[in-house]
Coordinates of C-alpha atoms in Angstrom, one line a residue:
Chain A
M155 CA -201.2 71.4 167.8
K156 CA -198.0 72.3 169.5
R157 CA -196.4 69.1 168.2
L158 CA -197.6 69.8 164.7
R159 CA -195.9 73.2 164.8
Y160 CA -192.7 71.5 165.8
I161 CA -192.9 69.2 162.9
L162 CA -193.6 72.1 160.5
V163 CA -190.6 74.0 161.8
L164 CA -188.5 70.9 161.3
L165 CA -189.7 70.5 157.8
L166 CA -189.1 74.1 157.0
A167 CA -185.6 73.9 158.5
V168 CA -184.7 71.1 156.2
L169 CA -186.4 72.5 153.0
P170 CA -183.6 74.8 152.0
L171 CA -181.2 71.9 152.3
Y172 CA -183.3 70.0 149.9
A173 CA -183.6 72.9 147.6
G174 CA -179.8 73.5 147.8
A175 CA -179.3 69.8 147.0
Q176 CA -181.2 70.1 143.8
E177 CA -179.5 73.2 142.7
S178 CA -175.9 72.0 142.9
D179 CA -174.5 68.8 141.6
E180 CA -171.5 68.6 143.9
V181 CA -173.5 68.0 147.1
D182 CA -172.4 64.4 146.9
L183 CA -170.8 64.0 150.3
D184 CA -167.5 62.3 150.6
I185 CA -168.1 60.8 154.0
Q186 CA -164.5 59.8 154.6
E187 CA -163.3 63.3 153.8
Y188 CA -166.1 64.8 155.9
L189 CA -165.3 62.7 158.9
F190 CA -161.5 63.0 158.8
G191 CA -161.7 66.6 157.9
H192 CA -163.5 67.2 161.2
V193 CA -161.7 64.9 163.5
G194 CA -158.3 65.3 162.0
D195 CA -155.8 68.0 162.2
A196 CA -155.6 70.7 159.5
Y197 CA -153.4 73.6 158.5
E198 CA -156.3 76.0 158.5
W199 CA -159.4 76.2 160.7
H200 CA -162.3 75.6 158.4
I201 CA -165.4 77.2 159.9
T202 CA -168.1 76.9 157.3
T203 CA -168.7 77.0 153.6
V204 CA -170.8 79.8 152.1
N205 CA -171.9 79.5 148.5
G206 CA -169.3 76.9 147.8
K207 CA -166.5 79.0 149.2
P208 CA -164.8 77.8 152.3
V209 CA -164.6 80.3 155.2
S210 CA -161.7 79.4 157.3
I211 CA -159.1 81.0 159.6
P212 CA -155.6 80.8 158.0
L213 CA -153.0 79.6 160.4
P214 CA -149.2 80.1 160.4
V215 CA -147.2 77.3 158.7
I216 CA -143.8 76.9 160.2
V217 CA -141.6 74.4 158.5
R218 CA -137.9 73.8 158.2
S219 CA -136.6 72.3 155.1
K220 CA -133.3 70.4 155.1
T221 CA -132.2 72.3 152.1
T222 CA -133.8 75.7 152.3
G223 CA -134.0 76.3 156.1
W224 CA -136.9 77.8 158.0
H225 CA -140.1 79.0 156.3
C226 CA -143.0 80.7 157.9
F227 CA -146.1 81.7 155.9
S228 CA -149.8 81.8 156.1
S229 CA -151.7 78.6 155.3
K230 CA -153.9 80.5 152.9
H231 CA -151.1 80.4 150.3
L232 CA -151.4 76.7 150.3
E233 CA -154.9 76.8 148.9
E234 CA -153.8 77.7 145.5
G235 CA -151.1 75.2 145.4
A236 CA -147.4 75.1 146.1
H237 CA -145.9 77.9 148.0
E238 CA -142.1 78.3 148.5
G239 CA -141.8 74.8 147.4
F240 CA -144.2 73.4 149.9
Y241 CA -147.6 71.9 149.2
I242 CA -150.2 69.8 150.8
S243 CA -149.7 66.2 149.8
T244 CA -152.4 64.1 148.3
S245 CA -150.3 61.0 148.2
E246 CA -151.1 57.9 150.2
K247 CA -148.2 58.3 152.5
Y248 CA -148.4 61.9 153.5
N249 CA -152.1 62.6 152.8
G250 CA -153.0 66.1 154.0
K251 CA -149.5 66.9 155.3
I252 CA -147.2 69.6 154.0
V253 CA -144.4 68.1 151.9
E254 CA -141.7 69.3 149.7
Q255 CA -139.9 67.5 146.9
N256 CA -136.3 66.5 147.1
A257 CA -133.9 66.5 144.1
A258 CA -135.1 63.1 143.0
G259 CA -138.7 64.3 142.9
E260 CA -139.8 62.3 145.9
E261 CA -142.1 63.8 148.5
I262 CA -140.3 64.3 151.8
R263 CA -141.6 65.8 155.0
P264 CA -139.9 68.9 156.3
L265 CA -139.6 69.5 160.0
D266 CA -143.2 70.7 160.6
L267 CA -143.9 73.0 163.6
S268 CA -146.9 74.6 162.1
I269 CA -149.6 76.1 164.3
T270 CA -152.3 73.7 163.1
K271 CA -155.9 73.6 164.1
N272 CA -155.2 71.4 167.0
V273 CA -152.3 73.5 168.2
L274 CA -154.4 76.6 168.1
A275 CA -157.3 74.8 169.9
L276 CA -154.8 73.6 172.5
M277 CA -153.6 77.2 173.0
I278 CA -157.1 78.6 173.3
N279 CA -158.2 75.8 175.6
S280 CA -155.1 76.2 177.7
L281 CA -155.6 79.9 177.9
I282 CA -159.2 79.3 179.0
L283 CA -158.1 76.8 181.6
I284 CA -155.4 79.1 183.0
L285 CA -157.8 82.0 183.2
L286 CA -160.4 79.8 185.0
V287 CA -158.0 78.4 187.5
L288 CA -156.1 81.7 188.1
S289 CA -159.4 83.6 188.5
T290 CA -160.4 81.1 191.1
A291 CA -157.0 81.4 192.8
R292 CA -157.4 85.1 192.7
W293 CA -160.6 84.8 194.7
Y294 CA -158.6 82.9 197.4
R295 CA -155.9 85.6 197.4
K296 CA -158.5 88.4 197.8
H297 CA -160.6 86.7 200.4
D298 CA -159.9 85.1 203.7
A299 CA -160.8 81.6 202.6
V300 CA -160.4 80.3 206.1
E301 CA -163.4 82.5 207.2
E302 CA -165.6 82.2 204.1
A303 CA -166.3 79.7 201.3
P304 CA -166.5 80.9 197.7
K305 CA -169.8 81.3 195.9
G306 CA -170.5 81.2 192.2
F307 CA -167.8 80.2 189.9
P308 CA -164.9 79.9 192.4
G309 CA -167.3 77.8 194.4
L310 CA -167.9 75.5 191.5
M311 CA -164.1 75.2 190.8
E312 CA -163.5 74.6 194.5
M313 CA -166.0 71.8 194.4
M314 CA -164.4 70.2 191.4
V315 CA -160.9 70.6 192.8
T316 CA -161.8 69.1 196.2
M317 CA -163.7 66.3 194.4
V318 CA -160.6 65.4 192.4
E319 CA -158.3 65.9 195.4
D320 CA -160.3 64.0 197.9
D321 CA -161.8 61.3 195.8
I322 CA -159.0 60.5 193.5
I323 CA -155.6 61.9 194.6
K324 CA -155.8 61.3 198.4
E325 CA -157.5 57.9 197.9
C326 CA -155.2 56.6 195.2
V327 CA -151.8 58.1 195.8
G328 CA -151.5 57.7 199.5
K329 CA -149.7 59.6 202.1
D330 CA -147.5 62.0 200.1
Y331 CA -150.2 62.9 197.7
K332 CA -149.5 66.6 198.0
R333 CA -146.5 66.3 195.8
Y334 CA -148.5 64.8 192.9
S335 CA -151.7 66.8 193.3
P336 CA -150.7 69.7 191.1
Y337 CA -149.9 67.4 188.2
L338 CA -153.0 65.2 188.6
L339 CA -155.3 68.3 189.0
T340 CA -153.7 69.9 185.9
A341 CA -154.2 66.7 184.0
F342 CA -157.8 66.4 185.0
F343 CA -158.8 69.9 184.2
F344 CA -156.7 70.0 181.0
I345 CA -158.4 66.9 179.7
F346 CA -161.8 67.9 180.9
I347 CA -161.7 71.4 179.3
N348 CA -160.3 70.0 176.1
N349 CA -163.0 67.4 176.0
L350 CA -165.7 69.9 176.6
M351 CA -164.4 72.4 174.1
G352 CA -164.3 69.5 171.6
I353 CA -168.0 69.1 171.9
V354 CA -168.8 72.8 171.2
P355 CA -169.5 72.5 167.5
F356 CA -168.1 75.9 166.3
F357 CA -165.0 78.0 166.7
P358 CA -163.2 78.1 169.1
G359 CA -164.4 74.7 170.0
G360 CA -164.9 71.6 167.9
A361 CA -161.3 70.7 167.4
N362 CA -160.6 67.1 168.2
V363 CA -157.8 67.8 170.6
T364 CA -158.0 65.0 173.2
G365 CA -159.0 62.6 170.4
N366 CA -155.6 63.1 168.9
I367 CA -152.9 60.5 169.7
A368 CA -150.1 63.1 170.0
V369 CA -151.9 64.9 172.7
T370 CA -152.8 61.8 174.7
L371 CA -149.2 60.5 174.1
V372 CA -147.7 63.6 175.9
L373 CA -150.2 63.2 178.8
A374 CA -149.4 59.5 179.1
V375 CA -145.6 60.2 179.0
C376 CA -146.1 62.7 181.8
T377 CA -147.8 60.1 183.9
F378 CA -145.0 57.6 183.0
I379 CA -142.5 60.1 184.2
A380 CA -144.4 60.8 187.4
V381 CA -144.7 57.1 188.1
N382 CA -141.2 55.9 187.3
V383 CA -139.0 58.9 188.1
F384 CA -140.3 59.1 191.7
G385 CA -140.8 55.4 192.2
N386 CA -139.4 54.2 195.5
K387 CA -137.1 51.2 196.2
H388 CA -139.9 48.8 196.8
Y389 CA -141.4 49.6 193.4
W390 CA -138.2 48.9 191.6
K391 CA -137.7 45.8 193.6
D392 CA -141.1 44.6 192.6
I393 CA -140.3 45.1 189.0
L394 CA -136.8 43.7 188.9
W395 CA -137.0 41.0 191.6
P396 CA -140.7 40.4 192.4
D397 CA -141.8 38.0 195.1
V398 CA -142.4 34.9 193.0
P399 CA -140.7 31.5 192.9
T400 CA -137.1 31.9 191.9
W401 CA -137.4 29.8 188.8
L402 CA -139.6 32.5 187.4
K403 CA -136.7 35.0 187.7
V404 CA -133.6 32.9 187.1
P405 CA -132.3 31.9 184.6
V406 CA -135.0 33.3 182.3
P407 CA -136.2 36.6 183.8
L408 CA -139.8 35.9 183.0
M409 CA -141.5 38.0 185.6
P410 CA -139.1 41.0 185.4
A411 CA -139.7 41.0 181.7
I412 CA -143.5 41.0 182.2
E413 CA -143.2 43.7 184.8
I414 CA -141.1 45.9 182.6
I415 CA -143.5 45.5 179.8
G416 CA -146.2 46.4 182.3
M417 CA -144.4 49.6 183.0
F418 CA -145.0 50.7 179.5
T419 CA -148.4 49.2 178.9
K420 CA -150.0 51.1 181.7
P421 CA -149.4 54.6 180.2
F422 CA -150.0 53.1 176.8
S423 CA -153.5 52.1 177.8
L424 CA -154.0 55.6 179.2
M425 CA -153.0 57.1 175.9
V426 CA -155.2 54.8 173.8
R427 CA -158.2 54.9 176.1
L428 CA -158.5 58.7 176.1
F429 CA -157.7 58.9 172.4
A430 CA -160.2 56.2 171.3
N431 CA -163.0 57.4 173.5
I432 CA -162.9 61.0 172.4
F433 CA -162.2 60.1 168.8
A434 CA -165.1 57.7 168.7
G435 CA -167.4 60.2 170.3
H436 CA -166.6 62.8 167.7
C437 CA -167.1 60.3 164.9
M438 CA -170.4 59.2 166.3
I439 CA -171.8 62.7 166.5
L440 CA -170.4 63.6 163.0
G441 CA -171.9 60.4 161.6
V442 CA -175.3 61.1 163.1
V443 CA -175.2 64.7 161.7
A444 CA -174.1 63.4 158.3
V445 CA -177.4 61.5 158.0
I446 CA -179.1 64.8 157.5
F447 CA -176.9 65.7 154.6
L448 CA -176.8 62.2 153.1
T449 CA -180.6 62.1 153.0
A450 CA -181.0 65.5 151.5
K451 CA -181.3 64.1 148.0
M452 CA -183.9 61.5 149.0
G453 CA -186.9 63.8 149.0
V454 CA -188.4 66.0 151.7
A455 CA -190.3 63.4 153.6
M456 CA -187.4 61.0 153.9
N457 CA -185.0 63.8 154.7
A458 CA -187.3 65.4 157.3
G459 CA -188.0 62.0 159.0
L460 CA -184.4 61.0 159.1
S461 CA -183.3 64.4 160.1
A462 CA -185.7 64.3 163.1
V463 CA -184.1 61.0 164.1
A464 CA -180.6 62.4 163.5
I465 CA -181.3 65.4 165.6
F466 CA -182.7 63.3 168.4
L467 CA -179.7 61.0 168.2
G468 CA -177.4 64.0 167.9
V469 CA -178.7 65.5 171.1
F470 CA -178.4 62.1 172.8
M471 CA -174.9 61.7 171.6
D472 CA -173.9 65.2 172.6
V473 CA -175.2 64.7 176.1
L474 CA -173.5 61.3 176.2
E475 CA -170.3 63.0 175.2
L476 CA -170.6 65.5 178.0
L477 CA -170.7 62.5 180.3
V478 CA -167.8 60.9 178.5
A479 CA -165.8 64.1 178.6
F480 CA -166.0 64.0 182.4
I481 CA -165.6 60.3 182.8
Q482 CA -162.5 60.2 180.6
A483 CA -160.9 63.0 182.5
Y484 CA -161.8 61.3 185.7
V485 CA -160.5 57.9 184.6
F486 CA -157.3 59.2 183.3
T487 CA -156.6 61.1 186.5
M488 CA -157.7 58.2 188.6
L489 CA -155.5 55.6 186.8
S490 CA -152.6 58.0 186.9
A491 CA -153.1 58.4 190.6
V492 CA -153.4 54.6 191.1
F493 CA -150.1 54.0 189.1
I494 CA -148.4 56.7 191.1
G495 CA -149.8 55.2 194.3
M496 CA -148.4 51.8 193.3
S497 CA -145.0 53.3 192.8
R498 CA -145.1 54.9 196.2
Q499 CA -146.1 51.8 198.1
E500 CA -144.0 50.8 201.0
A501 CA -143.0 47.1 201.5
E502 CA -145.6 45.4 203.6
T503 CA -144.3 44.7 207.0
E504 CA -145.2 41.2 208.1
Chain B
M189 CA -152.5 56.0 159.1
S190 CA -151.9 59.5 160.4
L191 CA -154.7 58.9 162.8
I192 CA -152.6 56.7 165.1
T193 CA -149.2 58.0 164.3
P194 CA -148.5 61.1 166.4
D195 CA -147.6 64.1 164.4
F196 CA -144.2 65.5 165.4
G197 CA -145.2 69.1 165.3
L198 CA -148.3 68.6 167.4
L199 CA -146.2 66.5 169.8
V200 CA -143.7 69.4 170.3
W201 CA -146.5 72.0 170.7
M202 CA -148.5 69.8 173.1
T203 CA -145.4 69.2 175.2
L204 CA -144.7 72.9 175.3
I205 CA -148.2 74.0 176.0
F206 CA -148.9 71.4 178.6
G207 CA -145.6 72.2 180.2
I208 CA -146.5 75.8 180.4
V209 CA -150.0 75.1 181.7
F210 CA -148.7 72.7 184.3
F211 CA -146.0 75.2 185.4
V212 CA -148.5 78.1 185.7
L213 CA -151.2 76.0 187.4
A214 CA -148.8 74.2 189.7
K215 CA -147.2 77.5 190.7
W216 CA -150.1 79.9 191.1
G217 CA -153.2 77.8 190.7
F218 CA -153.9 74.6 192.4
P219 CA -151.6 74.6 195.5
L220 CA -153.2 77.9 196.5
I221 CA -156.7 76.5 196.1
T222 CA -156.0 73.2 197.8
G223 CA -154.0 74.8 200.5
M224 CA -156.8 77.2 201.4
V225 CA -159.4 74.5 201.2
D226 CA -157.2 72.3 203.5
K227 CA -156.8 75.2 205.9
R228 CA -160.5 75.8 205.9
S229 CA -161.3 72.2 206.5
D230 CA -158.8 72.1 209.3
R231 CA -160.4 75.1 210.8
I232 CA -163.9 73.6 210.4
N233 CA -162.7 70.5 212.1
K234 CA -161.1 72.4 214.9
S235 CA -164.3 74.5 215.3
I236 CA -166.3 71.4 215.5
A237 CA -164.0 70.0 218.1
E238 CA -164.2 73.2 220.0
A239 CA -167.9 73.3 219.8
H240 CA -168.0 69.7 221.1
E241 CA -165.8 70.8 224.0
A242 CA -167.9 73.8 224.7
E243 CA -171.0 71.7 224.6
K244 CA -169.5 69.2 227.0
M245 CA -168.4 72.0 229.3
L246 CA -171.8 73.5 229.1
S247 CA -173.4 70.2 230.0
D248 CA -170.9 69.8 232.8
L249 CA -171.8 73.3 234.0
A250 CA -175.5 72.5 233.8
G251 CA -174.8 69.4 235.9
R252 CA -172.8 71.3 238.4
Q253 CA -175.6 73.9 238.6
E254 CA -178.1 71.2 239.1
R255 CA -176.0 69.7 241.9
M256 CA -175.6 73.2 243.4
I257 CA -179.3 73.8 243.3
E258 CA -179.9 70.4 244.8
E259 CA -177.4 71.1 247.5
T260 CA -178.9 74.5 248.2
R261 CA -182.3 73.0 248.4
R262 CA -181.1 70.4 250.9
E263 CA -179.4 73.1 252.9
Q264 CA -182.6 75.2 252.9
A265 CA -184.6 72.2 254.1
R266 CA -182.1 71.5 256.8
I267 CA -182.1 75.1 258.0
L268 CA -185.9 75.3 257.9
K269 CA -186.1 72.1 259.9
E270 CA -183.6 73.4 262.4
A271 CA -185.5 76.6 262.7
A272 CA -188.7 74.7 263.2
D273 CA -187.0 72.5 265.8
A274 CA -185.6 75.5 267.6
R275 CA -189.0 77.1 267.6
D276 CA -190.7 74.0 268.9
K277 CA -188.0 73.7 271.6
L278 CA -188.4 77.3 272.5
I279 CA -192.1 77.0 272.8
A280 CA -191.8 73.8 274.8
D281 CA -189.3 75.4 277.1
A282 CA -191.5 78.4 277.5
K283 CA -194.4 76.2 278.3
E284 CA -192.4 74.2 280.7
Q285 CA -191.2 77.3 282.4
A286 CA -194.6 78.8 282.5
R287 CA -196.0 75.7 284.0
D288 CA -193.3 75.6 286.6
E289 CA -193.8 79.2 287.4
A290 CA -197.5 78.7 287.7
S291 CA -197.2 75.7 289.9
K292 CA -194.7 77.6 292.1
L293 CA -197.1 80.5 292.3
I294 CA -200.0 78.2 293.2
E295 CA -197.9 76.4 295.8
E296 CA -196.9 79.7 297.3
A297 CA -200.4 80.9 297.3
R298 CA -201.5 77.6 298.9
T299 CA -198.9 77.9 301.7
R300 CA -199.8 81.5 302.2
I301 CA -203.5 80.6 302.3
A302 CA -202.7 77.8 304.8
A303 CA -200.7 80.2 307.0
E304 CA -203.5 82.8 306.8
K305 CA -205.9 80.2 307.7
E306 CA -203.8 79.0 310.6
S307 CA -203.4 82.5 311.9
A308 CA -207.0 83.2 311.4
L309 CA -207.9 80.1 313.2
R310 CA -205.5 81.1 315.9
D311 CA -207.0 84.5 316.1
I312 CA -210.5 83.0 316.2
R313 CA -209.5 80.6 318.9
T314 CA -208.0 83.3 321.1
E315 CA -211.0 85.4 320.4
V316 CA -213.3 82.5 321.2
A317 CA -211.2 81.8 324.4
G318 CA -211.5 85.4 325.4
L319 CA -215.1 85.4 324.6
S320 CA -215.7 82.3 326.6
V321 CA -213.8 83.6 329.5
D322 CA -215.8 86.8 329.2
V323 CA -218.9 84.8 328.9
A324 CA -217.9 82.6 331.8
E325 CA -217.0 85.6 333.8
K326 CA -220.3 87.1 333.0
V327 CA -222.1 83.8 333.8
L328 CA -220.1 83.5 337.0
R329 CA -220.7 87.0 337.9
E330 CA -224.4 86.4 337.3
K331 CA -224.5 83.1 339.3
L332 CA -222.4 84.3 342.1
S333 CA -224.0 87.6 342.5
T334 CA -225.5 86.4 345.7
D335 CA -223.6 85.2 348.7
E336 CA -225.6 82.0 349.0
A337 CA -224.7 81.1 345.5
Q338 CA -221.1 81.7 346.3
L339 CA -221.3 79.7 349.4
A340 CA -223.2 76.9 347.6
L341 CA -220.5 76.7 345.0
I342 CA -217.8 76.7 347.6
D343 CA -219.5 73.9 349.3
K344 CA -220.0 71.9 346.2
M345 CA -216.4 72.3 345.2
I346 CA -215.1 71.4 348.6
G347 CA -217.5 68.4 348.5
E348 CA -216.1 67.4 345.2
V349 CA -212.6 67.7 346.4
T350 CA -213.2 65.8 349.6
A351 CA -215.2 63.1 347.6
S352 CA -212.3 62.5 345.4
K353 CA -209.7 62.7 348.2
P354 CA -210.1 59.2 349.6
N355 CA -209.3 57.9 346.3

């Protein structure tokens, strides 16, 4: 009986979709646009569509044209078309980006520092992160932490911080881990909170921040700097003059070349791993949800059945993404710590 | 294509935002938390070590107490034994003394009795002698009350003396 009621509720939930599908003709879903609209960056934050009209938060567009200088306007002006000479391109090369036309009529990209959806999401998430950590730090400032352990939220934060510090940083970096622990902790919590916010399906979450290559690129560059700028003598010797037979180093510096390439592939793999994992997770969830809309035209029974499957899979994927959100933050931090630890290794005394 | 080509604007913003986040958290956030946690774990470790020490001390103390009790008990037993010995000795001595005293007294009594007896015997003997003299006197007086008897006796005595003279 109970199960029957569930099925009924599910059917009723899908019915309006079906009715809506029959009313309008433009329900044909462009899957590619739908997917990339959700996982990609945008100049406005699209929240929902009511009666065919998009409801979105307009964001500031900040561009600098080579010819006309700085421009700053709201993205809602772009909906109607060109504004101050700028418009969103539909061409193959700059699809979805703001462009202007030069004298020859070709599309060129201005210097684009717009607060896009991802930038705003980054700001919001960073603000949340700072508030969370500083509120925890405040607890420590107000209490004698030597005498008592925090409860509630600060306790949770302490548990996570100590987990990262003890399991990753101390283990992987080695003896002067204290110097790197603020960066690694920041990286962990930054990635973790952005991953989690990415799973929240509505504003202010849902932006695919850590699934954007620019974001992971910056994180990877930070690790690259942390590894190479503070690398010790032994590390550089291992790269430029490794302990291998001499013919591998002279006259053709085979091993040094490989090592130098390795210097860059390590952070590169960090960048791609995080990006690909989060991006793929978003795509999977969106794909599963898309099933509901794709089958809306196929009749109630089909739609309801597949919707049930899609909802089940969606829940599964969401939970999986929770796990992935943690694992990717953990892996990024751990590998960064390992690379840093390798650059801090002392020569083995034999 | 734009999926894997980093967008310059986002790159700039991300660098800026991450830089700020890192600065804020590295200055006021994580070092405070980790420092406090370290301090606390240090303190906990120290407390555990102290507790261990105290426990050890306590067990030492218990051992010492045990030893003291044991010692005291031995001392007590020794003193008791000594007291018992002293008592026994005292009693034995007293007995000995009493026995000596008694035997001395008995001896004395015996000598005195002997002396008494001697003197009594002596008295009796003198008495008896006196008596026999008296009796003899009386007998003689009776026998020699007449002159003939006296003469007869004188004769007899002379006869005896003369009879024995030739010898």
